Coordinates of C-alpha atoms and ligand atoms in Angstrom, one line a residue:
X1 CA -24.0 24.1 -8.2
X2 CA -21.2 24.0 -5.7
X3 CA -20.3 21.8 -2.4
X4 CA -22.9 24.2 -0.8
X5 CA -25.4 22.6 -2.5
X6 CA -25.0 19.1 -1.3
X7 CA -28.1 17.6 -0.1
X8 CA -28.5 15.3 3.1
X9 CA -31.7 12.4 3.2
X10 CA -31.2 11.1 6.7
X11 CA -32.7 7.3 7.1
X12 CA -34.1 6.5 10.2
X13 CA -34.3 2.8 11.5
X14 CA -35.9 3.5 15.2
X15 CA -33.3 5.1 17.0
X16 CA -30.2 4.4 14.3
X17 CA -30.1 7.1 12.1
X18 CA -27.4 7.9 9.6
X19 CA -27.0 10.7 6.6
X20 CA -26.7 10.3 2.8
X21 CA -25.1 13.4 1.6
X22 CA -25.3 13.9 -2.4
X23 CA -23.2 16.5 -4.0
X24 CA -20.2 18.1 -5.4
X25 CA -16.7 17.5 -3.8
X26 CA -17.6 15.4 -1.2
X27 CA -14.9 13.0 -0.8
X28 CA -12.5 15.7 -0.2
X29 CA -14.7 17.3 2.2
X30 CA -13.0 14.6 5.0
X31 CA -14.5 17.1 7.7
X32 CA -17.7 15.7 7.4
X33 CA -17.2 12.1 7.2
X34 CA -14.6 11.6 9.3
X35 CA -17.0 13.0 12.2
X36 CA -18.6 9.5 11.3
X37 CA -15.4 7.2 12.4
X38 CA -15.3 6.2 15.8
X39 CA -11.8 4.5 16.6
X40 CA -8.6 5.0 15.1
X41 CA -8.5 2.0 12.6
X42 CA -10.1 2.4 9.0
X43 CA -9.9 -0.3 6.0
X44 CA -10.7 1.3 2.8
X45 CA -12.3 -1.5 0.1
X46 CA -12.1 -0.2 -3.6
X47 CA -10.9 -1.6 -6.9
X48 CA -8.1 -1.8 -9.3
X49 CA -10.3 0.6 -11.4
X50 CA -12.0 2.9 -8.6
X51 CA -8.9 3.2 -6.9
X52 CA -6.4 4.8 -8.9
X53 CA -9.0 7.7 -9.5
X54 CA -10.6 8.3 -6.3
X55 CA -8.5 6.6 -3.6
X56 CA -5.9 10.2 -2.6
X57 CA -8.9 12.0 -2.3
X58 CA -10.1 9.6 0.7
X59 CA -6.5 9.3 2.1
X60 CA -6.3 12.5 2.6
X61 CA -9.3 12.6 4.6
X62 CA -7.1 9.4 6.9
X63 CA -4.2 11.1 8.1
X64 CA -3.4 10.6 11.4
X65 CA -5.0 7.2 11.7
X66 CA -4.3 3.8 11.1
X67 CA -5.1 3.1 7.9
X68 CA -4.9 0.8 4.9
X69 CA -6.7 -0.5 1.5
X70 CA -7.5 -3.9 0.3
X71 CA -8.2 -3.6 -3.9
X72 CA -10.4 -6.0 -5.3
X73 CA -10.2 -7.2 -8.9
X74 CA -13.1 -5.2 -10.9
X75 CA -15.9 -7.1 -11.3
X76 CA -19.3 -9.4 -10.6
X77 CA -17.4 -12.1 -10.5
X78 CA -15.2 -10.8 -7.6
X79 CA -17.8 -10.3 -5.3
X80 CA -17.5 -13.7 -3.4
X81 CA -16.5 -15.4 -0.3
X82 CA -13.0 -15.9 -1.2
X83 CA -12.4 -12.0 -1.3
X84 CA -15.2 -11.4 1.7
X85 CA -12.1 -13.8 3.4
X86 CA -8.9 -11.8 2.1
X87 CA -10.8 -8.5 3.2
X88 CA -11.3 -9.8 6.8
X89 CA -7.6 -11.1 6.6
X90 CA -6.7 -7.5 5.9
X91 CA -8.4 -6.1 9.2
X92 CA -6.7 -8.4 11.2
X93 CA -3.7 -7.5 9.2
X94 CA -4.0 -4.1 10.4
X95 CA -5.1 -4.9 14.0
X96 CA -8.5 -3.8 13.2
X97 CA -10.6 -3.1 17.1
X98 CA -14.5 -3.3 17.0
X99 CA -14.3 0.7 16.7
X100 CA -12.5 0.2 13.5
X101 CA -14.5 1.0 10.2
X102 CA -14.4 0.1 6.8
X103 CA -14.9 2.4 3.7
X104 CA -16.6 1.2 0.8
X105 CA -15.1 3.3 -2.0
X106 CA -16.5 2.0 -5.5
X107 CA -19.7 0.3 -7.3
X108 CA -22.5 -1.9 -5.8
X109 CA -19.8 -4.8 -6.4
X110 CA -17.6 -3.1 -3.7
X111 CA -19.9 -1.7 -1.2
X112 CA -21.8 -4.9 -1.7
X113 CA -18.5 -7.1 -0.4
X114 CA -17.2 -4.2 2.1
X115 CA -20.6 -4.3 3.9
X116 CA -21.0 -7.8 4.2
X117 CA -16.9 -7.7 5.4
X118 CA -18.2 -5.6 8.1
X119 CA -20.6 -7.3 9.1
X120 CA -18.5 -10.2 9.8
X121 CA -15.8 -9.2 11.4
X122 CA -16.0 -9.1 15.0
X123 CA -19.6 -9.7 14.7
X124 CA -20.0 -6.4 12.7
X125 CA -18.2 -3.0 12.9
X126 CA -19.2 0.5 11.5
X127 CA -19.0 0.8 7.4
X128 CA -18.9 4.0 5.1
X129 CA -20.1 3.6 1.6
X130 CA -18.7 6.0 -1.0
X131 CA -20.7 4.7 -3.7
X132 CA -18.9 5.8 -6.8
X133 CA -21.6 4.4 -9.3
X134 CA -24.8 6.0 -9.8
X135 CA -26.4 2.8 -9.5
X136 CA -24.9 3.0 -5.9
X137 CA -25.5 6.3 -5.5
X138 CA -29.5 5.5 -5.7
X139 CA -29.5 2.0 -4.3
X140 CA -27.1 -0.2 -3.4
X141 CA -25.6 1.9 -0.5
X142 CA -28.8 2.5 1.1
X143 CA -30.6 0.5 3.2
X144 CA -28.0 -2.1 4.6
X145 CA -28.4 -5.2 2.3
X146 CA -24.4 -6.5 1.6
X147 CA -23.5 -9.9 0.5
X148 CA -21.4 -11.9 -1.8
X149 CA -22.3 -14.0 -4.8
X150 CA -21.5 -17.9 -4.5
X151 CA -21.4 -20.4 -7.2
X152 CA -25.0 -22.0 -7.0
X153 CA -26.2 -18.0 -7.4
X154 CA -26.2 -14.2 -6.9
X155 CA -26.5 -12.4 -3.5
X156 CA -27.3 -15.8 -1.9
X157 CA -25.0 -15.0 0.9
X158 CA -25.0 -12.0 3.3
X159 CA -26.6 -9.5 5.8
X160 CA -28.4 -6.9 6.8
X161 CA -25.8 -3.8 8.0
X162 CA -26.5 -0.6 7.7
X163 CA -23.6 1.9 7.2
X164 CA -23.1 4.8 9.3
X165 CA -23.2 7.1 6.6
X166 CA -23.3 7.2 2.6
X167 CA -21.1 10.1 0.5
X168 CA -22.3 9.8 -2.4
X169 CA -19.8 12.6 -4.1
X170 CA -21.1 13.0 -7.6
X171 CA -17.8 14.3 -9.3
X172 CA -16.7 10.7 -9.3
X173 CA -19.8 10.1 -12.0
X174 CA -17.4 12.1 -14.7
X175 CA -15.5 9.1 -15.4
X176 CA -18.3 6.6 -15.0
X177 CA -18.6 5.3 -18.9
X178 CA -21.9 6.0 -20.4
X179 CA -23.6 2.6 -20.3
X180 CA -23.1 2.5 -16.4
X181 CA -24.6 5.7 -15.9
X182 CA -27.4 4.8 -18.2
X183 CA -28.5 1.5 -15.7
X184 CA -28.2 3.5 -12.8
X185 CA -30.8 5.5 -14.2
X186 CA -32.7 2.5 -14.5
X187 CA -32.8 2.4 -10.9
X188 CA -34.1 5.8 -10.6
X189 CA -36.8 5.4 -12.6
X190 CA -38.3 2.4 -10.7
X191 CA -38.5 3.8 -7.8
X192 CA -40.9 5.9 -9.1
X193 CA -42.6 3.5 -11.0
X194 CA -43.1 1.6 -8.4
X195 CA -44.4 3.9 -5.3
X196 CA -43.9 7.9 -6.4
X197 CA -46.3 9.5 -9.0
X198 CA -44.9 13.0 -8.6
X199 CA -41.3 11.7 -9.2
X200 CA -42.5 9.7 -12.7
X201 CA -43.8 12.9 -13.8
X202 CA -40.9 15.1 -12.9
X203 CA -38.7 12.5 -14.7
X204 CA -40.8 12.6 -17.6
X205 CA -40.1 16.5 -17.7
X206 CA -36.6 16.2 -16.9
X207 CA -35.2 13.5 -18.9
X208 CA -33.1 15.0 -21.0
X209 CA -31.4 17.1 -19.0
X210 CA -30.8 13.9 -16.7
X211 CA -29.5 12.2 -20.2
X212 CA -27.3 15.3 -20.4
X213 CA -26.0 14.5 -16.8
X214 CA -26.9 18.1 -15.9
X215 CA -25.6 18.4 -12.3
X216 CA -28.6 20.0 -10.1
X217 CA -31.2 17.6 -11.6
X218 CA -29.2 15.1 -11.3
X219 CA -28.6 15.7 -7.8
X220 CA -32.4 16.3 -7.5
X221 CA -33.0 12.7 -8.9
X222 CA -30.6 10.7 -7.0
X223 CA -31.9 12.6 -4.0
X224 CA -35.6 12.1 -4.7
X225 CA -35.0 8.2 -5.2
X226 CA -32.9 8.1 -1.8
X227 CA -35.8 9.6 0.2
X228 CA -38.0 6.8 -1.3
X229 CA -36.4 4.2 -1.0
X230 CA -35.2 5.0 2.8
X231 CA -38.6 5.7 3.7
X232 CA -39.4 1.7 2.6
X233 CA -36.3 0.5 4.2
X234 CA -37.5 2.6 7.7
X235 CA -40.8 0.9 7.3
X236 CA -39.8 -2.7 6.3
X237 CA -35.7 -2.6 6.9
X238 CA -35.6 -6.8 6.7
X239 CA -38.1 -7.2 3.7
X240 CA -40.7 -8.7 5.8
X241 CA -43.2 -7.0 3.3
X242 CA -43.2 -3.6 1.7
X243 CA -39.7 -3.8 1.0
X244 CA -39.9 -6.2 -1.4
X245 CA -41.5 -4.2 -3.8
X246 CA -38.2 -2.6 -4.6
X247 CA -37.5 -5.5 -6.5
X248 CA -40.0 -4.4 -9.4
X249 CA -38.8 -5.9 -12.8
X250 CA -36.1 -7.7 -10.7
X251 CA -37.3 -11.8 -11.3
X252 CA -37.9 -10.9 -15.2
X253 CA -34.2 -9.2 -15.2
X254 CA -32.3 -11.6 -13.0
X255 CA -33.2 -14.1 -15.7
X256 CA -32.5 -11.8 -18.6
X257 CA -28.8 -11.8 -16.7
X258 CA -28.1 -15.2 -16.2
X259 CA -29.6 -16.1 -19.5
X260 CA -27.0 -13.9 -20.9
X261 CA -24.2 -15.3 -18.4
X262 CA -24.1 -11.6 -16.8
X263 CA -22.4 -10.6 -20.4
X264 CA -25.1 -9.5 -21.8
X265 CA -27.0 -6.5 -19.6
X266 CA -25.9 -4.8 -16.9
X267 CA -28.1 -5.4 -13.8
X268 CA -29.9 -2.0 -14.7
X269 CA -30.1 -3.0 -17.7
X270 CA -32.1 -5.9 -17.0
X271 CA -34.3 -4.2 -14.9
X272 CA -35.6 -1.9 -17.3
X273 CA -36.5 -4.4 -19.6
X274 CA -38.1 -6.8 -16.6
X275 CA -40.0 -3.4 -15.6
X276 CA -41.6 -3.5 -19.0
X277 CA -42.0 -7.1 -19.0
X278 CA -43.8 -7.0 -15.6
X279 CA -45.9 -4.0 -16.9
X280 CA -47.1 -6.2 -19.5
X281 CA -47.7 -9.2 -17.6
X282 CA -49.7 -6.9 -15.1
X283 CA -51.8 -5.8 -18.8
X284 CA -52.4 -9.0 -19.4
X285 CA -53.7 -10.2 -16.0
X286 CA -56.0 -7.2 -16.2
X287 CA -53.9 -5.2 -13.4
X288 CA -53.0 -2.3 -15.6
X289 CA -53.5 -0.7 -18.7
X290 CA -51.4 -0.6 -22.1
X291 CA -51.0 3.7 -21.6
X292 CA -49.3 3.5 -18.1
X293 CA -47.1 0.8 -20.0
X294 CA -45.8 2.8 -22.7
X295 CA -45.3 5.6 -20.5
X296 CA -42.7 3.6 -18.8
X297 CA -41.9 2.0 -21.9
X298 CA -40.9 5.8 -23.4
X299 CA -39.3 7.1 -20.4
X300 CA -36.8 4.4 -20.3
X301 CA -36.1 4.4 -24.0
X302 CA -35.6 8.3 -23.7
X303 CA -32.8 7.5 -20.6
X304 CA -31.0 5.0 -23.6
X305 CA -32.5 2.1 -22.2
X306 CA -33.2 -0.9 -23.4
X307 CA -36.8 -2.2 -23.4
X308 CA -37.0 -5.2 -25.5
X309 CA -35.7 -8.2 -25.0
X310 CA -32.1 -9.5 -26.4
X311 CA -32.2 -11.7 -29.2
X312 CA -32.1 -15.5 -29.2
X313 CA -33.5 -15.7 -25.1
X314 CA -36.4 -18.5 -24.8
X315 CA -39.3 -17.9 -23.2
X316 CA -39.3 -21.3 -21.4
X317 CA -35.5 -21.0 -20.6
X318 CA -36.3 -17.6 -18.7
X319 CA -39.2 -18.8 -17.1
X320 CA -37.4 -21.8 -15.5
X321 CA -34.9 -19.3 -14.6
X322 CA -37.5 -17.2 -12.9
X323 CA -38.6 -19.9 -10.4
X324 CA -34.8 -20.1 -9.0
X325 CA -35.6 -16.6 -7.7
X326 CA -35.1 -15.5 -3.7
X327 CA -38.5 -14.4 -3.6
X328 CA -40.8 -17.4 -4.2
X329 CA -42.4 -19.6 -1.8
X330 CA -43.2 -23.3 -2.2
X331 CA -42.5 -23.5 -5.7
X332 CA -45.1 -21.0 -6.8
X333 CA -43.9 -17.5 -8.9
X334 CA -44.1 -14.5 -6.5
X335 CA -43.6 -11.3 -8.3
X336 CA -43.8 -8.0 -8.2
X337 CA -46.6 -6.9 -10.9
X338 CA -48.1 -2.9 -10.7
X339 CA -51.4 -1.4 -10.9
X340 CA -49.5 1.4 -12.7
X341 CA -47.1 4.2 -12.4
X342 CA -47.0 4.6 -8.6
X343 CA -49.2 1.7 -7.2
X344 CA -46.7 -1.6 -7.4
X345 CA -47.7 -5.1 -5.5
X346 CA -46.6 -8.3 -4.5
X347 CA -48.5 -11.1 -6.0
X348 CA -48.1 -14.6 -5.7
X349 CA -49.0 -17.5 -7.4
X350 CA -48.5 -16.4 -10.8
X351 CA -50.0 -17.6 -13.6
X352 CA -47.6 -19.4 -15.6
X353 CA -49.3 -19.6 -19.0
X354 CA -49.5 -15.6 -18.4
X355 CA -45.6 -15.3 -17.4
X356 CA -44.5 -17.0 -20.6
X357 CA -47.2 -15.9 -23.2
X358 CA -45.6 -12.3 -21.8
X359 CA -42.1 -13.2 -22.6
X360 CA -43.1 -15.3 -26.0
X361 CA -45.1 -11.8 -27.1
X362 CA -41.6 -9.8 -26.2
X363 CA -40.1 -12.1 -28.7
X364 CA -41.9 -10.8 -31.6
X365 CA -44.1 -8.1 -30.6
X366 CA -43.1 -5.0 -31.9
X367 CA -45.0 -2.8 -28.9
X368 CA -42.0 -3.8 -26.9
X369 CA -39.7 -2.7 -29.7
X370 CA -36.7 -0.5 -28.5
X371 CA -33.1 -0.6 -28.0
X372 CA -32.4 -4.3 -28.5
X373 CA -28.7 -5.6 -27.0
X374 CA -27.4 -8.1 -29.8
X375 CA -25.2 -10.6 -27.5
Ligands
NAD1 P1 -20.0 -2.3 -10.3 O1 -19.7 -2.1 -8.9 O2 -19.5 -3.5 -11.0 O3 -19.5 -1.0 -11.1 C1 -19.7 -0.9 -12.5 C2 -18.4 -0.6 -13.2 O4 -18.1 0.7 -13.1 C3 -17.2 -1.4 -12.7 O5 -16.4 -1.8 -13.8 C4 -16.5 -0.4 -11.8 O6 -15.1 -0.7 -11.6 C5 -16.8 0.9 -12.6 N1 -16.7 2.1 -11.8 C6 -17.3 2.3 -10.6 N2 -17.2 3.6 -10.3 C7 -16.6 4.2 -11.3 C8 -16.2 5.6 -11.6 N3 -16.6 6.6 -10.8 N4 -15.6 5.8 -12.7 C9 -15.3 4.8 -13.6 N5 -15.6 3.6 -13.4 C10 -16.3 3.3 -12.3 O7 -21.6 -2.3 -10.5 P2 -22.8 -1.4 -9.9 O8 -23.8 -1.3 -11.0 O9 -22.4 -0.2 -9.2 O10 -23.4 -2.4 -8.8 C11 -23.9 -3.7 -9.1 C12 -23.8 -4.6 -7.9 O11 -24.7 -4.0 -6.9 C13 -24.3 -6.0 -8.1 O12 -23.4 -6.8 -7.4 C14 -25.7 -6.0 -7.4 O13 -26.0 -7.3 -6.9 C15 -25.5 -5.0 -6.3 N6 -26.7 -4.3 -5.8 C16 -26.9 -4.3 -4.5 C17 -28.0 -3.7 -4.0 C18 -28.2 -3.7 -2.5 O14 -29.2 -3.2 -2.0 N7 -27.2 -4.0 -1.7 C19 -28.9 -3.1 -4.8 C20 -28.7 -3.1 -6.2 C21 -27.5 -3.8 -6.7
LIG2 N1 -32.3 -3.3 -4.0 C1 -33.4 -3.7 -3.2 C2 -33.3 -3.4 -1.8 O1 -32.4 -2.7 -1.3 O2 -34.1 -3.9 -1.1

């Protein structure tokens, strides 16, 4: 595979349009991107870990304009208001006009907090995300959801700003440790689980060599989940409806994470396990069937993921966690439960009983028995 080979999704919002490429060397390839940048001002958002790797690579791409970087600390926990603040501070710093755009080079955490930066300042600006993740690669720089986290919860804060144009360059994935590539992976596989057949199967087949990192198919599978995901966005871009079904797994997980104090299970992490968890739920409310469970239950654990739940979590603390989620109405639990792989839906009003006899049976059924994380 070479920089030939780089794929383009394009998601379409009505008449806004804008490219994903995926592929090989495309940071350095500043002939394409920079066509994207309007005015002569550019702030480039990254972190102290991103940075020193990737950061000349984009400079290059800068000469001639006005340019500069603001570095956040890595990490969840610098994802807030204080640093959406400092950011902002830094585009006035550099006299930033309202054709000025910011770059998003880094994780979900970065292009989370550069978006949302964007979309603030002046009443929203262009953005580039250069998701350097593979998480971000195949979710969060698609689609135009940013924010920052604030004390009472995560993501509570933010907007809906889409960039004008993702380079996801896949060379930065070679020094991506293993467990972060593994929960992007996560991400990949429930976009198929939750609306593409053809993709599960094709995962299926090529799991290994996506374990392996092999380049083309993992090209293939980050572009496969783009195109699904930005033909929900194009349908639903505000989550009136449709869109909410990417959150499969996503209430269950949330909860895994905070019951761990986010130091247990990366985000993907958790979602793998709340995809099984809602598989099983959806078994036992007679949505589903035990087969199409295992079969997500194996590909997962074939990716390295874990699919049981970590040890000492109670079922009653996670399900009080649960209701603190963004998508329940009135009090009631509104999840997302599946029909099987391909056919996921929103259902509210929940059973309760159901939600924790699910998450008591995880405890000590051995069906869900996997990788456990030992906090
Ligand atoms: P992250 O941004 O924290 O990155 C994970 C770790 O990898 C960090 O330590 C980071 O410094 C490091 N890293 C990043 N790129 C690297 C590289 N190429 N080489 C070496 N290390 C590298 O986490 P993430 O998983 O990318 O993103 C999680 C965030 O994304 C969360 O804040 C979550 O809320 C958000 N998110 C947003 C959306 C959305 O639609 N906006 C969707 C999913 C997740
Ligand atoms: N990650 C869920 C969404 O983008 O809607």
């Amino acid at each position: 595979m070479n920089e030939a080979d780089t794929q383009t999704i394009e998601v379409a919002l009505g008449a806004r349009r804008y490219p994903v490429w995926i592929g090989r060397g495309l940071l350095g390839d500043s002939a394409r991107w920079r066509a994207r940048l309007r005015g002569r001002h550019a702030l480039v958002i990254s972190n102290t870990t991103v940075a020193p790797l990737y950061l000349d690579r984009v400079a290059r791409g800068l000469e001639g304009l006005r340019w500069s970087s603001f570095l956040l600390e890595d990490g969840e926990a610098h994802k807030n208001f204080g640093n959406a603040g400092r950011a902002l501070e830094a585009l006035a710093a550099l006299g930033a006009t309202r054709d000025a755009c910011v770059i998003a080079l880094g994780g979900g955490v970065v292009g989370d907090l550069a978006g949302f930066a964007a979309a603030c300042w002046m009443r929203g600006i262009d953005f580039i995300q250069m998701p350097t993740t593979l998480l971000a690669m195949v979710d969060s720089s698609v689609g135009g959801k940013t924010g920052v986290n604030m004390p009472a919860g995560k993501n509570l804060v933010g907007a809906f700003h889409q960039p004008r144009a993702v380079v996801a360059d896949i060379d930065t994935l070679a020094t991506l440790p293993d467990r972060e590539y593994r929960a992007g992976l996560a991400e990949v596989v429930k976009g198929a689980a939750i609306g593409d057949t053809d993709f599960f199967g094709w995962l299926e087949t090529n799991a290994d060599a996506l374990a392996r990192r092999e380049t083309a198919t993992l090209v293939e599978a980050i572009a496969r989940k783009v195109r699904y995901k930005a033909g929900v966005v194009a349908r639903d871009e505000t989550e009136q409806g449709e869109r909410a079904l990417l959150n499969l797994g996503h209430t269950f997980g949330h909860a895994l994470e905070t019951a761990g104090r986010y130091a247990v299970l990366l985000h993907g992490e958790a979602v793998a396990i709340g995809m099984v968890l809602a598989a099983r739920l959806s078994e036992r409310l007679g949505m589903a069937s035990a087969a199409e469970t295992t079969r997500l239950r194996q590909l997962l654990d074939r990716l390295g993921l874990p699919v049981a739940l970590p040890e000492g979590m109670a079922p009653e603390h996670l399900l009080e966690l649960m209701h603190l989620d963004k998508k329940n109405t009135a009090g009631t639990l509104r999840l997302i439960l599946w029909r099987g792989i391909g056919k996921a839906e929103i259902v509210a009003g929940v059973d309760e009983a159901a939600v924790l006899k699910t998450l008591a049976e995880a405890t000590s059924d051995h069906a869900l028995s996997g990788r456990t994380i030992h906090p």
